[in-house]
Coordinates of C-alpha atoms and ligand atoms in Angstrom, one line a residue:
X140 CA 115.1 131.0 79.2
X141 CA 111.7 132.2 80.5
X142 CA 109.1 129.6 81.6
X143 CA 106.9 129.0 78.7
X144 CA 103.7 128.3 80.6
X145 CA 101.5 130.9 82.2
X146 CA 98.9 129.5 84.5
X147 CA 96.0 131.9 84.8
X148 CA 93.8 131.3 87.8
X149 CA 91.2 133.8 87.0
X150 CA 88.9 134.8 84.2
X151 CA 90.8 137.0 81.7
X152 CA 90.3 138.0 78.1
X153 CA 92.6 136.4 75.6
X154 CA 90.6 137.2 72.5
X155 CA 93.7 137.2 70.3
X156 CA 95.1 133.8 71.3
X157 CA 91.7 132.1 71.6
X158 CA 89.1 133.4 69.1
X159 CA 86.0 131.8 70.6
X160 CA 85.9 132.5 74.4
X161 CA 82.5 132.9 75.7
X162 CA 81.8 134.8 78.9
X163 CA 81.1 131.7 81.1
X164 CA 84.5 130.1 80.5
X165 CA 87.9 130.7 82.0
X166 CA 91.4 129.9 80.5
X167 CA 92.8 126.9 82.4
X168 CA 96.3 126.7 80.8
X169 CA 97.8 128.7 78.1
X170 CA 101.3 129.0 76.6
X171 CA 102.5 131.9 74.4
X172 CA 103.9 129.8 71.6
X173 CA 104.8 126.4 70.5
X174 CA 108.2 125.2 71.7
X175 CA 111.2 125.9 69.5
X176 CA 111.4 123.4 66.7
X177 CA 107.6 123.2 66.1
X178 CA 105.8 125.0 63.3
X179 CA 102.1 125.6 63.0
X180 CA 100.8 123.7 59.9
X181 CA 97.1 124.4 60.0
X182 CA 93.9 123.4 61.8
X183 CA 93.6 119.8 62.9
X184 CA 91.2 117.6 61.0
X185 CA 87.8 117.7 62.8
X186 CA 87.4 113.9 62.6
X187 CA 90.7 113.0 64.1
X188 CA 90.3 111.1 67.3
X189 CA 92.3 112.2 70.4
X190 CA 92.8 110.1 73.6
X191 CA 92.9 112.4 76.5
X192 CA 93.2 112.3 80.2
X193 CA 91.3 114.6 82.5
X194 CA 92.4 114.9 86.1
X195 CA 89.6 115.8 88.6
X196 CA 90.4 117.7 91.8
X197 CA 90.9 115.1 94.6
X198 CA 88.8 115.4 97.7
X199 CA 91.7 115.7 100.1
X200 CA 95.2 115.9 98.7
X201 CA 96.4 117.7 101.8
X202 CA 95.2 114.7 103.9
X203 CA 97.0 112.3 101.6
X204 CA 100.3 114.2 102.0
X205 CA 99.9 114.4 105.8
X206 CA 99.2 110.7 105.9
X207 CA 102.3 110.1 103.6
X208 CA 104.6 112.0 106.0
X209 CA 103.2 110.3 109.1
X210 CA 104.0 106.9 107.8
X211 CA 107.4 107.9 106.4
X212 CA 108.9 110.1 109.0
X213 CA 111.1 108.2 111.6
X214 CA 109.9 108.8 115.1
X215 CA 106.2 109.3 114.0
X216 CA 103.9 106.8 115.9
X217 CA 102.6 105.7 112.5
X218 CA 106.1 105.1 110.9
X219 CA 105.9 102.2 108.6
X220 CA 102.1 101.7 108.9
X221 CA 101.5 102.1 105.2
X222 CA 98.0 102.9 104.0
X223 CA 95.7 100.4 102.3
X224 CA 94.5 101.2 98.8
X225 CA 91.1 102.0 100.1
X226 CA 92.5 104.5 102.6
X227 CA 94.5 106.2 99.9
X228 CA 91.4 106.3 97.6
X229 CA 89.4 108.0 100.3
X230 CA 91.8 110.9 99.9
X231 CA 92.3 110.8 96.1
X232 CA 88.7 110.3 95.0
X233 CA 87.0 113.5 93.9
X234 CA 83.9 114.6 95.9
X235 CA 80.5 113.3 94.6
X236 CA 79.8 116.9 93.5
X237 CA 82.9 117.3 91.5
X238 CA 82.4 113.9 89.9
X239 CA 78.8 114.7 89.0
X240 CA 79.7 118.1 87.5
X241 CA 82.6 116.8 85.4
X242 CA 80.6 113.7 84.2
X243 CA 77.6 115.9 83.3
X244 CA 79.9 118.3 81.3
X245 CA 81.4 115.4 79.3
X246 CA 78.1 113.8 78.7
X247 CA 76.5 117.0 77.5
X248 CA 79.2 117.0 74.8
X249 CA 78.5 113.3 74.0
X250 CA 82.1 112.5 75.0
X251 CA 83.0 108.8 75.7
X252 CA 84.9 108.5 78.9
X253 CA 85.9 105.9 81.5
X254 CA 87.7 106.1 84.8
X255 CA 91.5 105.6 84.4
X256 CA 92.1 105.1 88.1
X257 CA 89.8 103.1 90.5
X258 CA 89.3 106.3 92.6
X259 CA 88.0 108.1 89.5
X260 CA 90.4 111.0 89.9
X261 CA 91.7 110.5 86.4
X262 CA 89.4 109.9 83.4
X263 CA 90.3 108.6 80.0
X264 CA 88.4 110.3 77.1
X265 CA 88.1 109.5 73.4
X266 CA 87.1 112.6 71.5
X267 CA 87.2 113.9 68.0
X268 CA 89.0 117.2 67.4
X269 CA 85.7 118.9 66.8
X270 CA 84.3 117.6 70.1
X271 CA 87.5 118.7 71.9
X272 CA 87.3 122.1 70.3
X273 CA 83.8 122.7 71.7
X274 CA 84.5 121.0 75.0
X275 CA 87.6 123.1 75.7
X276 CA 86.6 126.2 73.8
X277 CA 89.7 126.1 71.7
X278 CA 91.0 125.3 68.2
X279 CA 93.3 122.3 68.1
X280 CA 95.9 122.7 65.4
X281 CA 98.5 120.5 63.6
X282 CA 102.1 121.3 64.5
X283 CA 105.2 119.8 62.8
X284 CA 108.4 118.9 64.5
X285 CA 110.9 120.4 62.0
X286 CA 113.6 118.0 63.0
X287 CA 111.6 114.7 62.6
X288 CA 108.8 115.9 60.3
X289 CA 106.4 114.3 62.7
X290 CA 103.0 116.0 63.1
X291 CA 101.1 116.4 66.4
X292 CA 97.8 117.9 67.3
X293 CA 98.0 120.4 70.1
X294 CA 96.6 123.8 71.2
X295 CA 98.3 126.7 72.9
X296 CA 95.4 127.5 75.3
X297 CA 92.1 126.0 76.4
X298 CA 89.2 127.1 78.5
X299 CA 86.7 125.3 80.8
X300 CA 83.2 126.4 82.0
X301 CA 83.3 128.5 85.1
X302 CA 81.0 126.1 86.7
X303 CA 84.1 123.6 86.7
X304 CA 86.5 126.1 88.3
X305 CA 88.4 124.2 91.0
X306 CA 87.1 120.9 89.8
X307 CA 89.6 120.1 87.1
X308 CA 93.3 119.4 87.9
X309 CA 94.5 118.9 84.3
X310 CA 93.5 118.0 80.7
X311 CA 96.2 116.2 78.7
X312 CA 97.4 116.3 76.0
X313 CA 96.5 119.9 75.3
X314 CA 99.5 122.4 75.5
X315 CA 102.3 119.8 76.3
X316 CA 104.2 119.1 73.0
X317 CA 105.8 115.7 72.5
X318 CA 109.0 115.8 74.6
X319 CA 111.9 113.5 74.2
X320 CA 112.8 112.4 77.7
X321 CA 116.4 112.0 78.8
X322 CA 117.5 108.4 79.5
X323 CA 116.9 106.7 76.2
X324 CA 120.3 105.6 74.9
X325 CA 123.4 106.3 77.0
X326 CA 126.6 105.9 75.0
X327 CA 127.6 102.3 75.3
X328 CA 131.4 101.8 75.0
X329 CA 132.3 98.2 74.2
X330 CA 135.2 96.7 76.3
X331 CA 138.2 95.7 74.2
X332 CA 137.6 92.0 75.1
X333 CA 134.4 90.7 73.6
X334 CA 133.7 88.3 76.5
X335 CA 134.5 88.2 80.1
X336 CA 135.2 85.2 82.3
X337 CA 133.4 85.1 85.6
X338 CA 135.0 88.0 87.4
X339 CA 133.8 89.0 90.7
X340 CA 137.0 90.6 91.8
X341 CA 136.8 94.3 92.7
X342 CA 140.4 95.0 91.6
X343 CA 139.0 96.2 88.2
X344 CA 136.7 98.7 89.9
X345 CA 139.0 101.6 89.1
X346 CA 138.0 101.3 85.4
X347 CA 134.7 99.4 85.4
X348 CA 132.0 99.1 88.1
X349 CA 130.3 95.7 88.4
X350 CA 127.9 94.4 91.0
X351 CA 130.9 93.0 93.0
X352 CA 132.4 96.5 93.0
X353 CA 129.2 98.0 94.3
X354 CA 128.9 95.4 97.0
X355 CA 132.4 96.4 98.1
X356 CA 131.9 100.1 97.7
X357 CA 128.5 100.3 99.4
X358 CA 129.2 97.6 102.1
X359 CA 126.4 95.3 100.8
X360 CA 126.6 92.4 103.2
X361 CA 123.3 90.5 102.6
X362 CA 121.7 88.0 100.3
X363 CA 118.1 88.2 99.2
X364 CA 115.7 85.5 100.4
X365 CA 113.4 86.4 97.5
X366 CA 110.3 87.5 99.5
X367 CA 107.5 87.4 97.0
X368 CA 105.7 90.5 98.2
X369 CA 108.9 92.6 97.7
X370 CA 108.9 93.7 94.0
X371 CA 111.2 96.1 92.3
X372 CA 109.3 97.6 89.3
X373 CA 111.5 99.0 86.5
X374 CA 110.0 101.5 84.0
X375 CA 110.6 100.8 80.3
X376 CA 109.5 103.4 77.7
X377 CA 110.2 104.4 74.0
X378 CA 110.9 101.1 72.5
X379 CA 113.5 100.2 75.1
X380 CA 113.4 96.4 75.6
X381 CA 115.2 94.4 78.3
X382 CA 116.9 91.4 76.9
X383 CA 116.9 88.1 78.9
X384 CA 120.0 86.5 77.2
X385 CA 122.0 89.6 77.9
X386 CA 120.9 89.5 81.5
X387 CA 121.9 85.8 81.7
X388 CA 125.4 86.6 80.3
X389 CA 125.7 89.5 82.8
X390 CA 124.7 87.4 85.8
X391 CA 126.9 84.6 84.7
X392 CA 129.9 86.9 84.9
X393 CA 129.0 89.2 87.8
X394 CA 126.6 87.3 90.1
X395 CA 127.7 83.6 89.7
X396 CA 126.4 83.2 93.3
X397 CA 122.7 83.5 92.4
X398 CA 120.7 81.0 90.4
X399 CA 121.6 81.2 86.7
X400 CA 117.9 81.3 85.7
X401 CA 117.2 84.5 87.7
X402 CA 115.3 86.9 85.5
X403 CA 112.6 89.6 85.5
X404 CA 108.9 89.4 84.9
X405 CA 107.4 91.5 82.2
X406 CA 104.3 93.7 82.4
X407 CA 103.1 95.1 79.1
X408 CA 100.9 98.3 79.0
X409 CA 99.3 100.2 76.1
X410 CA 100.5 98.0 73.3
X411 CA 103.9 97.5 75.0
X412 CA 106.0 94.5 73.8
X413 CA 109.4 93.1 74.9
X414 CA 110.8 91.3 72.0
X415 CA 113.8 89.1 72.6
X416 CA 115.7 89.5 69.3
X417 CA 119.2 90.6 70.1
X418 CA 118.8 93.5 67.8
X419 CA 115.9 94.8 69.9
X420 CA 117.9 95.0 73.2
X421 CA 117.8 98.5 74.6
X422 CA 120.9 99.9 76.4
X423 CA 118.8 101.7 79.0
X424 CA 116.4 98.7 79.6
X425 CA 119.4 96.3 79.9
X426 CA 121.2 98.7 82.2
X427 CA 118.1 99.1 84.5
X428 CA 117.2 95.4 84.7
X429 CA 120.9 94.3 85.0
X430 CA 121.6 96.5 87.9
X431 CA 118.3 96.2 89.8
X432 CA 118.9 92.4 89.7
X433 CA 122.8 92.6 89.9
X434 CA 122.5 94.4 93.2
X435 CA 119.3 92.9 94.7
X436 CA 120.0 89.2 93.6
X437 CA 116.8 87.2 93.8
X438 CA 114.5 90.0 94.8
X439 CA 111.6 89.8 92.2
X440 CA 111.9 92.4 89.5
X441 CA 109.1 93.4 87.2
X442 CA 110.0 95.2 83.9
X443 CA 107.1 97.5 82.8
X444 CA 107.2 98.0 79.1
X445 CA 104.9 100.8 78.0
X446 CA 103.8 100.9 74.3
X447 CA 102.9 103.7 72.1
X448 CA 99.0 103.5 72.2
X449 CA 98.6 106.2 74.6
X450 CA 98.8 109.7 73.1
X451 CA 100.7 110.4 76.2
X452 CA 103.9 112.1 75.1
X453 CA 104.9 112.0 78.7
X454 CA 107.1 108.9 78.3
X455 CA 104.6 106.4 79.8
X456 CA 104.6 107.8 83.3
X457 CA 100.8 108.3 83.2
X458 CA 100.3 104.7 82.0
X459 CA 102.5 103.3 84.8
X460 CA 100.7 105.4 87.4
X461 CA 97.3 104.3 86.1
X462 CA 98.4 100.6 86.1
X463 CA 99.8 100.9 89.7
X464 CA 96.7 102.7 90.9
X465 CA 94.9 99.4 90.4
X466 CA 97.6 97.2 91.9
X467 CA 97.4 95.7 95.4
X468 CA 99.9 95.2 96.9
X469 CA 102.0 97.9 95.2
X470 CA 105.6 97.3 94.3
X471 CA 108.0 98.2 97.1
X472 CA 110.3 100.1 94.7
X473 CA 109.7 101.8 91.4
X474 CA 112.8 103.0 89.5
X475 CA 112.7 105.2 86.4
X476 CA 115.7 106.3 84.5
X477 CA 113.8 108.8 82.3
X478 CA 112.8 112.4 83.0
X479 CA 112.1 115.8 81.6
X480 CA 113.2 119.4 82.0
X481 CA 110.7 120.9 84.5
X482 CA 110.0 123.8 82.1
X483 CA 108.7 121.4 79.5
X484 CA 105.7 120.6 81.5
X485 CA 102.8 122.7 82.8
X486 CA 102.5 122.9 86.6
X487 CA 99.0 121.4 86.7
X488 CA 100.0 118.2 85.1
X489 CA 103.3 117.9 87.0
X490 CA 101.5 118.6 90.3
X491 CA 98.9 115.9 89.6
X492 CA 101.6 113.3 88.7
X493 CA 103.6 114.3 91.8
X494 CA 100.5 113.6 94.0
X495 CA 100.1 110.3 92.3
X496 CA 103.6 109.4 93.5
X497 CA 102.5 110.5 97.0
X498 CA 99.6 108.0 96.8
X499 CA 102.1 105.2 95.9
X500 CA 104.5 106.3 98.7
X501 CA 101.7 106.2 101.3
X502 CA 101.1 102.6 100.3
X503 CA 104.8 101.7 100.8
X504 CA 106.5 102.2 97.4
X505 CA 109.9 103.9 97.2
X506 CA 109.8 106.0 94.1
X507 CA 113.2 106.5 92.6
X508 CA 114.1 108.8 89.6
X509 CA 117.4 109.4 87.9
X510 CA 118.2 113.1 88.4
X511 CA 119.3 113.7 84.8
X512 CA 122.6 113.9 82.9
X513 CA 123.1 117.6 82.0
X514 CA 124.4 119.0 85.2
X515 CA 122.6 122.3 86.0
X516 CA 121.5 122.5 82.4
X517 CA 118.6 120.0 82.6
X518 CA 118.3 116.3 81.9
X519 CA 120.3 116.3 78.7
X520 CA 122.2 119.6 78.9
X521 CA 120.8 122.3 76.8
X522 CA 121.9 125.9 76.1
X523 CA 120.6 128.0 79.0
X524 CA 121.0 131.3 80.9
X525 CA 119.3 130.0 84.0
X526 CA 119.6 126.6 85.6
X527 CA 117.1 124.0 84.4
X528 CA 115.7 121.6 87.1
X529 CA 114.3 118.2 86.0
X530 CA 111.0 116.5 86.7
X531 CA 109.9 114.1 88.3
X532 CA 113.1 114.7 90.4
X533 CA 111.7 118.1 91.7
X534 CA 108.5 116.3 93.0
X535 CA 108.9 116.3 96.8
X536 CA 107.5 112.8 97.0
X537 CA 110.0 111.0 94.9
X538 CA 113.7 110.2 95.7
X539 CA 116.0 111.8 93.2
X540 CA 119.2 109.9 92.6
X541 CA 122.2 111.8 91.4
X542 CA 125.5 110.5 90.1
X543 CA 129.0 109.7 91.3
X544 CA 132.2 108.4 89.8
X545 CA 135.5 106.9 90.7
X546 CA 136.8 105.3 93.9
X547 CA 138.9 106.3 96.8
X548 CA 137.4 108.8 97.0
X549 CA 134.1 108.6 95.3
X550 CA 133.6 112.0 93.6
X551 CA 130.6 113.8 92.2
X552 CA 130.0 113.1 88.5
X553 CA 129.9 116.3 86.5
X554 CA 126.9 115.0 84.5
X555 CA 124.8 114.7 87.7
X556 CA 121.7 117.0 87.4
X557 CA 120.8 118.9 90.5
X558 CA 119.2 122.1 91.6
X559 CA 116.0 123.8 92.6
X560 CA 112.4 123.5 91.5
X561 CA 110.4 126.4 90.1
X562 CA 107.2 124.5 90.9
X563 CA 107.5 122.9 94.3
X564 CA 108.6 124.6 97.5
X565 CA 111.3 123.2 99.8
X566 CA 109.8 120.4 101.9
X567 CA 110.5 120.4 105.6
X568 CA 112.6 117.2 105.5
X569 CA 115.4 119.0 103.6
X570 CA 114.9 122.6 104.7
X571 CA 117.7 122.8 107.3
X572 CA 120.2 121.0 104.9
X573 CA 119.3 123.2 102.0
X574 CA 119.5 126.4 104.0
X575 CA 123.0 125.3 105.3
X576 CA 124.0 124.7 101.7
X577 CA 122.6 128.1 100.5
X578 CA 124.4 129.9 103.4
X579 CA 127.7 128.4 102.2
X580 CA 126.9 129.4 98.6
X581 CA 126.3 133.0 99.5
X582 CA 125.3 135.2 96.4
X583 CA 127.0 132.8 93.9
X584 CA 124.5 132.1 91.0
X585 CA 121.9 134.5 92.5
X586 CA 119.1 134.8 89.9
X587 CA 120.1 131.6 88.2
X588 CA 118.0 129.3 90.4
X589 CA 115.0 129.5 92.7
X590 CA 116.3 129.2 96.3
X591 CA 112.8 128.6 97.7
X592 CA 112.3 125.5 95.5
X593 CA 112.4 121.8 96.3
X594 CA 116.1 120.9 95.9
X595 CA 117.5 117.7 94.4
X596 CA 119.0 115.2 94.2
X597 CA 118.4 113.5 97.5
X598 CA 121.0 110.8 97.3
X599 CA 123.6 109.4 94.8
X600 CA 125.3 106.3 93.4
X601 CA 127.7 105.4 90.7
X602 CA 127.0 106.9 87.2
X603 CA 130.2 106.4 85.2
X604 CA 132.1 103.3 83.9
X605 CA 129.3 101.0 84.7
X606 CA 129.7 97.6 83.1
X607 CA 126.7 96.1 81.3
X608 CA 126.0 93.5 78.6
X609 CA 124.2 94.7 75.5
X610 CA 123.7 92.7 72.3
X611 CA 126.0 90.0 73.8
X612 CA 128.8 92.5 74.2
X613 CA 130.4 93.7 77.4
X614 CA 131.0 97.4 77.8
X615 CA 130.4 100.5 79.9
X616 CA 127.7 103.0 80.1
X617 CA 127.2 106.3 82.0
X618 CA 124.5 108.5 83.3
X619 CA 122.3 108.8 86.4
X620 CA 120.4 106.1 84.5
X621 CA 122.9 103.8 86.3
X622 CA 122.5 105.4 89.7
X623 CA 118.7 104.9 90.1
X624 CA 118.6 101.1 89.4
X625 CA 121.7 100.6 91.6
X626 CA 119.9 102.3 94.5
X627 CA 116.7 100.5 93.6
X628 CA 118.6 97.2 94.0
X629 CA 120.1 98.2 97.3
X630 CA 116.7 99.4 98.7
X631 CA 115.0 96.2 97.4
X632 CA 117.6 94.1 99.2
X633 CA 117.0 96.1 102.4
X634 CA 113.2 95.6 102.0
X635 CA 113.8 91.9 101.5
X636 CA 115.6 91.7 104.9
X637 CA 113.0 93.9 106.6
X638 CA 110.1 91.8 105.3
X639 CA 111.9 88.6 106.3
X640 CA 112.2 90.0 109.8
X641 CA 108.4 90.8 109.9
X642 CA 108.9 94.5 109.4
X643 CA 107.3 96.8 106.7
X644 CA 109.3 97.9 103.7
X645 CA 110.8 101.4 103.7
X646 CA 108.2 103.2 101.4
X647 CA 108.8 106.9 100.8
X648 CA 112.5 107.4 101.6
X649 CA 113.3 111.0 101.9
X650 CA 112.4 111.8 105.6
X651 CA 114.4 108.8 106.5
X652 CA 117.3 109.6 104.3
X653 CA 117.8 113.2 105.6
X654 CA 117.3 112.1 109.2
X655 CA 120.0 109.5 108.8
X656 CA 122.4 111.4 106.5
X657 CA 125.4 110.9 108.8
X658 CA 125.4 107.2 107.8
X659 CA 125.8 108.0 104.1
X660 CA 129.2 108.5 102.5
X661 CA 129.4 112.3 102.0
X662 CA 130.7 113.2 98.6
X663 CA 132.7 116.4 98.9
X664 CA 134.4 117.0 95.5
X665 CA 133.2 117.6 92.0
X666 CA 130.7 120.0 90.3
X667 CA 127.8 119.8 87.8
X668 CA 128.7 122.3 85.1
X669 CA 126.2 123.8 82.7
X670 CA 124.7 127.1 81.4
X671 CA 128.2 128.5 81.0
X672 CA 129.0 128.0 84.7
X673 CA 131.0 125.5 86.7
X674 CA 127.7 124.5 88.3
X675 CA 127.1 123.6 92.0
X676 CA 129.9 122.1 93.9
X677 CA 129.8 119.0 96.1
X678 CA 130.8 119.8 99.7
X679 CA 130.4 118.7 103.3
X680 CA 126.8 117.9 103.9
X681 CA 123.9 117.8 101.5
X682 CA 124.5 119.4 98.1
X683 CA 122.6 119.8 94.8
X684 CA 124.8 117.4 92.9
X685 CA 125.1 114.3 95.2
X686 CA 122.4 114.9 97.8
X687 CA 123.2 113.4 101.2
X688 CA 125.8 111.2 99.5
X689 CA 126.1 107.5 98.6
X690 CA 124.7 104.6 100.6
X691 CA 126.4 102.4 103.1
X692 CA 124.3 99.2 103.2
X693 CA 125.7 97.8 106.5
X694 CA 124.9 101.1 108.3
X695 CA 121.4 101.3 106.7
X696 CA 120.6 97.8 108.0
X697 CA 121.5 99.0 111.5
X698 CA 119.5 102.3 111.1
X699 CA 116.4 100.4 110.1
X700 CA 116.7 98.1 113.1
X701 CA 118.1 94.9 111.5
X702 CA 120.7 93.0 113.5
Ligands
LIG1026 C1 81.6 130.0 69.8 O1 81.3 128.7 69.8 C2 80.0 128.3 70.0 C3 79.9 126.8 70.2 O2 80.6 126.1 69.2 C4 79.2 128.9 68.8 O3 77.8 128.6 69.0 C5 79.4 130.4 68.7 O4 78.7 130.9 67.6 C6 80.9 130.7 68.6 N1 81.1 132.2 68.7 C7 81.8 132.9 68.0 C8 82.0 134.3 68.2 O5 82.5 132.3 67.0
LIG1027 C1 74.7 114.7 71.4 O1 74.0 113.7 70.7 C2 72.6 114.0 70.6 C3 71.9 112.7 70.1 O2 72.6 112.2 68.9 C4 72.4 115.2 69.7 O3 71.0 115.5 69.6 C5 73.2 116.3 70.3 O4 73.1 117.5 69.5 C6 74.6 116.0 70.6 N1 75.2 117.1 71.4 C7 76.5 117.6 71.0 C8 77.0 118.7 71.9 O5 77.1 117.2 70.1
LIG1028 C1 125.8 85.6 100.4 O1 126.0 84.4 99.6 C2 127.3 84.2 99.3 C3 127.3 83.0 98.2 O2 126.5 82.0 98.6 C4 128.2 83.9 100.5 O3 129.5 83.7 100.1 C5 128.1 85.1 101.4 O4 128.7 84.8 102.6 C6 126.6 85.4 101.7 N1 126.6 86.7 102.5 C7 125.9 86.8 103.6 C8 126.0 88.1 104.3 O5 125.2 86.0 104.0
LIG1029 C1 115.1 78.3 88.5 O1 115.5 77.0 88.6 C2 115.1 76.4 89.8 C3 115.6 74.9 90.0 O2 116.3 74.6 88.8 C4 113.6 76.4 90.0 O3 113.2 75.9 91.2 C5 113.1 77.9 89.9 O4 111.8 78.0 89.9 C6 113.7 78.5 88.6 N1 113.4 79.9 88.7 C7 112.9 80.7 87.7 C8 112.7 82.1 88.0 O5 112.6 80.1 86.7
LIG1030 C1 110.2 129.7 93.0 O1 109.7 128.7 93.8 C2 108.5 129.0 94.5 C3 108.3 127.8 95.4 O2 108.0 126.7 94.7 C4 107.4 129.3 93.5 O3 106.2 129.6 94.2 C5 107.8 130.4 92.6 O4 106.8 130.7 91.7 C6 109.1 130.2 91.9 N1 109.6 131.3 91.2 C7 109.8 131.3 89.9 C8 110.3 132.6 89.3 O5 109.6 130.3 89.2

């Protein structure tokens, strides 16, 4: 399927698509048509109020990225010396000239706006449709999702004054239609026995992975000391609520060694809630909290529940980034088991979000995302003629976690999404591994993927037969939604040990992961089918299904200098 977004850098005439284009504007983003499944209903009501975000061009994104690499690349003399929030904001804040022009533009349209980040690089606007139409020289329309009947106000194209060229990074929501991320409800399979006795024994690991199985499989030989500054943040979107009673039942069976009152803290954003009725428990939210805590023990975990008051349609990622942009210290780990197909997003928005992950990484957060569950066919597996990469996994500043299954040996899970970005080029930290993989692949799949793109995943962990508790029932679940919180727990535990030893947390992981890939368990068998192909195959070295492999905690301890 062809990419649905065309990004036009220069002034062109699109008189058919946008009837009212005056000479002194340029098209910032346009798409040819609404996505399949949406029908145009008619013009949007002039008085409807839209909440929008406008991203301003940062003063020095390149400087931020250099700083990120210098604190994250082993061997650099700044390794581990994470930046303060003020140092990051010196890069991310727009220039005074940019800020003045954008503010003047909004004020001239009587638009109400406020900074969404302390650096002022993102603004939050409240505008009526008629204001938005004049501001963006467009005609917002109502579109209906034919499957759900839900109506949404969007446009296919918008323009900005030429005086703002180079000053605006994104305007959202405009051309992005509401997208259902992957990762909402994995299929829970109840165990035949309704309850389980405390059972830490790994002999059942052939059929069900529990925290004890993961301790064995990944040589996890440490206990958390519960360092307060070391927080694992767990993203929760879309009405997925984490249940404390289910967590208590899970820990009673699988981590009887940690205090029975161990639980997560909750942060509510944008009307978020986290009700504790059993019927509100979410499979995804339970999985994510149970495995972050099940692996990390008493490391503090913060469940972030994003509500629906955001006009975001990007899951809640923007809300979480805005929240964390104001936090100091930042969490040491952020794990998110939701994602999108890269072609569902315009480059400008994806790029700004990716740079926001760089800003968190520079301050010492390890950003983990599940790679997706549709093999080479995107996050949920869709019909395709070319491979579909997933975002945020394709952002070079996040760690994408793919999926494995089974034991002795651990194999690649066929559901594990992996591949190559069409947006972001191959970063240096993976360049030699990716070219070795491509050399082995030869001309297989030529034309189905972008060989010059950022390749993912980076690393992997168990994604099938993972035991959780949901609505007081024990059962198994699958998906890379399992892999990301498992790795988050493991990195959180390592950070706990580092902080206890007076060392900084790991922060942005990828340069370290690729430089130390010989200490990972290389997964060499399995393939991630999709688009009518067998998909990429796991093999010796990095591959786009399991990355550098699965972690070996005891070796990671040594590699980070713990004794
Ligand atoms: C374009 O929009 C401006 C401002 O809303 C309006 O003054 C002008 O008449 C419009 N031009 C056309 C050709 O519709
Ligand atoms: C902004 O508000 C002022 C005062 O109410 C009004 O005169 C002006 O026409 C408005 N401008 C726009 C673009 O709506
Ligand atoms: C962790 O704690 C458990 C239970 O208290 C204990 O059996 C185990 O030896 C500890 N492991 C390490 C590495 O200290
Ligand atoms: C758990 O209980 C212990 C002692 O009973 C108490 O000191 C600790 O603060 C409790 N922890 C939480 C997270 O409530
Ligand atoms: C392939 O990836 C490169 C690097 O990110 C990008 O510049 C290019 O536009 C991509 N090609 C296609 C066809 O998407």
